[in-house]
PDB file of C-alpha atoms in Angstrom:
ATOM      1  CA  ASN U  27      -9.949  -9.607 -20.184  1.00  0.00           C
ATOM      2  CA  ALA U  28      -6.523 -10.204 -19.044  1.00  0.00           C
ATOM      3  CA  LEU U  29      -7.474 -10.735 -15.889  1.00  0.00           C
ATOM      4  CA  ASP U  30     -10.999 -12.030 -14.029  1.00  0.00           C
ATOM      5  CA  GLU U  31     -12.408  -9.687 -11.520  1.00  0.00           C
ATOM      6  CA  ALA U  32     -11.283 -11.184  -8.381  1.00  0.00           C
ATOM      7  CA  GLY U  33      -7.564 -10.849 -10.147  1.00  0.00           C
ATOM      8  CA  GLN U  34      -8.680  -7.786 -10.616  1.00  0.00           C
ATOM      9  CA  ARG U  35      -9.563  -7.149  -6.870  1.00  0.00           C
ATOM     10  CA  GLU U  36      -6.130  -8.269  -5.373  1.00  0.00           C
ATOM     11  CA  ALA U  37      -4.100  -6.038  -8.297  1.00  0.00           C
ATOM     12  CA  LEU U  38      -5.303  -3.590  -6.974  1.00  0.00           C
ATOM     13  CA  ALA U  39      -5.150  -4.205  -3.350  1.00  0.00           C
ATOM     14  CA  TRP U  40      -1.254  -4.642  -3.194  1.00  0.00           C
ATOM     15  CA  ALA U  41      -1.310  -1.369  -5.536  1.00  0.00           C
ATOM     16  CA  LEU U  42      -3.438   0.314  -3.292  1.00  0.00           C
ATOM     17  CA  ARG U  43      -1.526  -1.263  -0.076  1.00  0.00           C
ATOM     18  CA  HIS U  44       2.327   0.032  -1.764  1.00  0.00           C
ATOM     19  CA  GLY U  45       0.852   3.408  -3.199  1.00  0.00           C
ATOM     20  CA  ILE U  46      -0.716   4.265  -0.518  1.00  0.00           C
ATOM     21  CA  ASP U  47      -0.109   1.775   3.333  1.00  0.00           C
ATOM     22  CA  ARG U  48       3.504   3.052   2.183  1.00  0.00           C
ATOM     23  CA  LYS U  49       2.833   6.083   0.587  1.00  0.00           C
ATOM     24  CA  ALA U  50       4.520   5.458  -2.915  1.00  0.00           C
ATOM     25  CA  TRP U  51       2.210   7.662  -4.203  1.00  0.00           C
ATOM     26  CA  LEU U  52       2.797  10.961  -1.586  1.00  0.00           C
ATOM     27  CA  ASP U  53       4.837  13.012  -1.244  1.00  0.00           C
ATOM     28  CA  ALA U  54       5.971  13.322   2.371  1.00  0.00           C
ATOM     29  CA  ASP U  55       2.932  15.749   3.318  1.00  0.00           C
ATOM     30  CA  GLY U  56       0.636  13.046   2.268  1.00  0.00           C
ATOM     31  CA  ALA U  57      -0.010  14.496  -0.290  1.00  0.00           C
ATOM     32  CA  LEU U  58       0.083  13.071  -4.051  1.00  0.00           C
ATOM     33  CA  ASN U  59       4.039  13.338  -5.613  1.00  0.00           C
ATOM     34  CA  ALA U  60       2.621  14.467  -8.721  1.00  0.00           C
ATOM     35  CA  PRO U  61       0.097  17.366  -8.317  1.00  0.00           C
ATOM     36  CA  ARG U  62       0.347  18.786 -11.769  1.00  0.00           C
ATOM     37  CA  GLN U  63      -1.564  14.941 -13.249  1.00  0.00           C
ATOM     38  CA  PHE U  64      -3.269  14.815 -10.654  1.00  0.00           C
ATOM     39  CA  ARG U  65      -2.152  11.813 -10.127  1.00  0.00           C
ATOM     40  CA  GLY U  66       0.378  10.352  -7.953  1.00  0.00           C
ATOM     41  CA  ARG U  67       3.766   7.796  -8.944  1.00  0.00           C
ATOM     42  CA  CYS U  68       5.896   5.349  -7.860  1.00  0.00           C
ATOM     43  CA  TYR U  69       8.461   3.576  -9.847  1.00  0.00           C
ATOM     44  CA  ASP U  70       9.970   0.690  -7.360  1.00  0.00           C
ATOM     45  CA  ALA U  71      11.003  -3.460  -7.696  1.00  0.00           C
ATOM     46  CA  VAL U  72       8.431  -6.206  -7.801  1.00  0.00           C
ATOM     47  CA  GLU U  73       9.815  -6.477  -5.203  1.00  0.00           C
ATOM     48  CA  ALA U  74       9.189  -3.793  -3.097  1.00  0.00           C
ATOM     49  CA  VAL U  75       5.083  -4.232  -4.372  1.00  0.00           C
ATOM     50  CA  ASP U  76       4.732  -7.318  -3.687  1.00  0.00           C
ATOM     51  CA  PRO U  77       5.509 -10.487  -4.531  1.00  0.00           C
ATOM     52  CA  ARG U  78       2.703 -11.854  -6.491  1.00  0.00           C
ATOM     53  CA  ALA U  79       2.574  -7.958  -9.075  1.00  0.00           C
ATOM     54  CA  GLY U  80       5.334  -9.734 -11.302  1.00  0.00           C
ATOM     55  CA  ALA U  81       3.884 -13.504 -11.744  1.00  0.00           C
ATOM     56  CA  LEU U  82       1.766 -11.595 -13.585  1.00  0.00           C
ATOM     57  CA  SER U  83       3.903  -9.586 -15.664  1.00  0.00           C
ATOM     58  CA  ASP U  84       5.086 -12.558 -16.234  1.00  0.00           C
ATOM     59  CA  ALA U  85       2.410 -14.250 -17.350  1.00  0.00           C
ATOM     60  CA  LEU U  86       0.591 -11.517 -19.132  1.00  0.00           C
ATOM     61  CA  GLN U  87       4.182 -10.171 -21.354  1.00  0.00           C
ATOM     62  CA  GLU U  88       2.920 -14.658 -21.783  1.00  0.00           C
ATOM     63  CA  ALA U  89      -0.031 -13.707 -23.066  1.00  0.00           C
ATOM     64  CA  ALA U  90       1.310 -11.124 -25.454  1.00  0.00           C
ATOM     65  CA  ARG U  91       3.977 -13.907 -27.329  1.00  0.00           C
ATOM     66  CA  ARG U  92       1.122 -16.549 -27.454  1.00  0.00           C
ATOM     67  CA  ALA U  93      -0.383 -13.887 -29.299  1.00  0.00           C
ATOM     68  CA  TYR U  94       2.287 -11.119 -31.059  1.00  0.00           C
ATOM     69  CA  LYS U  95       4.869 -13.912 -31.918  1.00  0.00           C
ATOM     70  CA  GLU U  96       7.491 -10.673 -32.324  1.00  0.00           C
ATOM     71  CA  VAL U  97       6.734  -9.867 -29.142  1.00  0.00           C
ATOM     72  CA  ASP U  98      10.059  -9.852 -27.069  1.00  0.00           C
ATOM     73  CA  PRO U  99      12.875 -11.643 -28.877  1.00  0.00           C
ATOM     74  CA  VAL U 100      14.931 -12.152 -25.336  1.00  0.00           C
ATOM     75  CA  GLY U 101      12.421 -12.543 -22.904  1.00  0.00           C
ATOM     76  CA  ALA U 102      13.087 -10.319 -20.481  1.00  0.00           C
ATOM     77  CA  SER U 103      11.405 -10.997 -17.244  1.00  0.00           C
ATOM     78  CA  THR U 104       9.223  -8.389 -14.807  1.00  0.00           C
ATOM     79  CA  THR U 105      12.099  -5.952 -12.544  1.00  0.00           C
ATOM     80  CA  HIS U 106       9.932  -2.748 -12.093  1.00  0.00           C
ATOM     81  CA  LEU U 107       7.117  -0.954 -12.239  1.00  0.00           C
ATOM     82  CA  LEU U 108       5.619   2.334 -13.028  1.00  0.00           C
ATOM     83  CA  MET U 109       1.996   2.665 -10.915  1.00  0.00           C
ATOM     84  CA  LEU U 110       0.503   5.864 -11.652  1.00  0.00           C
ATOM     85  CA  PHE U 111      -2.867   6.242  -9.900  1.00  0.00           C
ATOM     86  CA  TYR U 112      -5.228   9.579 -11.126  1.00  0.00           C
ATOM     87  CA  ALA U 113      -7.003  11.087  -8.246  1.00  0.00           C
ATOM     88  CA  LYS U 114      -8.427  12.735 -11.348  1.00  0.00           C
ATOM     89  CA  LEU U 115     -11.087  10.137 -12.969  1.00  0.00           C
ATOM     90  CA  GLU U 116     -12.193  13.430 -15.816  1.00  0.00           C
ATOM     91  CA  ARG U 117      -8.624  13.070 -16.879  1.00  0.00           C
ATOM     92  CA  GLY U 118      -7.888   9.845 -17.648  1.00  0.00           C
ATOM     93  CA  LEU U 119      -5.442   9.134 -19.891  1.00  0.00           C
ATOM     94  CA  GLY U 120      -5.165  10.707 -22.889  1.00  0.00           C
ATOM     95  CA  TRP U 121      -2.796  10.484 -25.725  1.00  0.00           C
ATOM     96  CA  HIS U 122       0.711   9.678 -24.699  1.00  0.00           C
ATOM     97  CA  ARG U 123       4.282   8.659 -25.226  1.00  0.00           C
ATOM     98  CA  ASP U 124       5.911   6.983 -22.579  1.00  0.00           C
ATOM     99  CA  ASN U 125      10.123   7.937 -23.436  1.00  0.00           C
ATOM    100  CA  GLY U 126      10.836   9.088 -20.206  1.00  0.00           C
ATOM    101  CA  ARG U 127      13.960   7.487 -19.017  1.00  0.00           C
ATOM    102  CA  SER U 128      12.682   5.166 -16.488  1.00  0.00           C
ATOM    103  CA  ASP U 129       9.937   4.093 -20.242  1.00  0.00           C
ATOM    104  CA  GLY U 130      12.623   1.340 -22.133  1.00  0.00           C
ATOM    105  CA  ARG U 131      14.857   1.630 -25.352  1.00  0.00           C
ATOM    106  CA  ASP U 132      14.798  -1.420 -27.061  1.00  0.00           C
ATOM    107  CA  LEU U 133      12.732  -4.168 -27.587  1.00  0.00           C
ATOM    108  CA  THR U 134      11.616  -4.906 -24.095  1.00  0.00           C
ATOM    109  CA  PRO U 135       8.101  -4.761 -23.355  1.00  0.00           C
ATOM    110  CA  VAL U 136       6.014  -2.457 -22.029  1.00  0.00           C
ATOM    111  CA  VAL U 137       2.843  -3.847 -19.607  1.00  0.00           C
ATOM    112  CA  SER U 138       0.216  -1.994 -18.936  1.00  0.00           C
ATOM    113  CA  LEU U 139      -2.848  -2.732 -16.967  1.00  0.00           C
ATOM    114  CA  SER U 140      -4.986  -0.537 -16.046  1.00  0.00           C
ATOM    115  CA  LEU U 141      -8.059  -0.931 -13.508  1.00  0.00           C
ATOM    116  CA  GLY U 142     -11.168   0.311 -12.689  1.00  0.00           C
TER     117      GLY U 142
END
């Protein structure tokens, strides 16, 4: 695991604070903003979420660099987060392809962290 239990709880706390308390996952009526997929979706700058979010992602990238030398040849640092909240757990995260406009187009890494 990339995070111990305390780290997972801390990351979950700031994700919920941003997603629910600051309404990043909600529409104007307070419902999930991506209802067709039974999820809330938030794409935001790291600083808007939590100061620790960027450091966490950077640490995960560094671990990937140590394990796989060819990862991230440009040494990019985390600037944005895409946070998804799935309301229907039985659906899970199925096979998919991250090919949207905000998913990246080059060798810059995408760090994925699942809590739950």
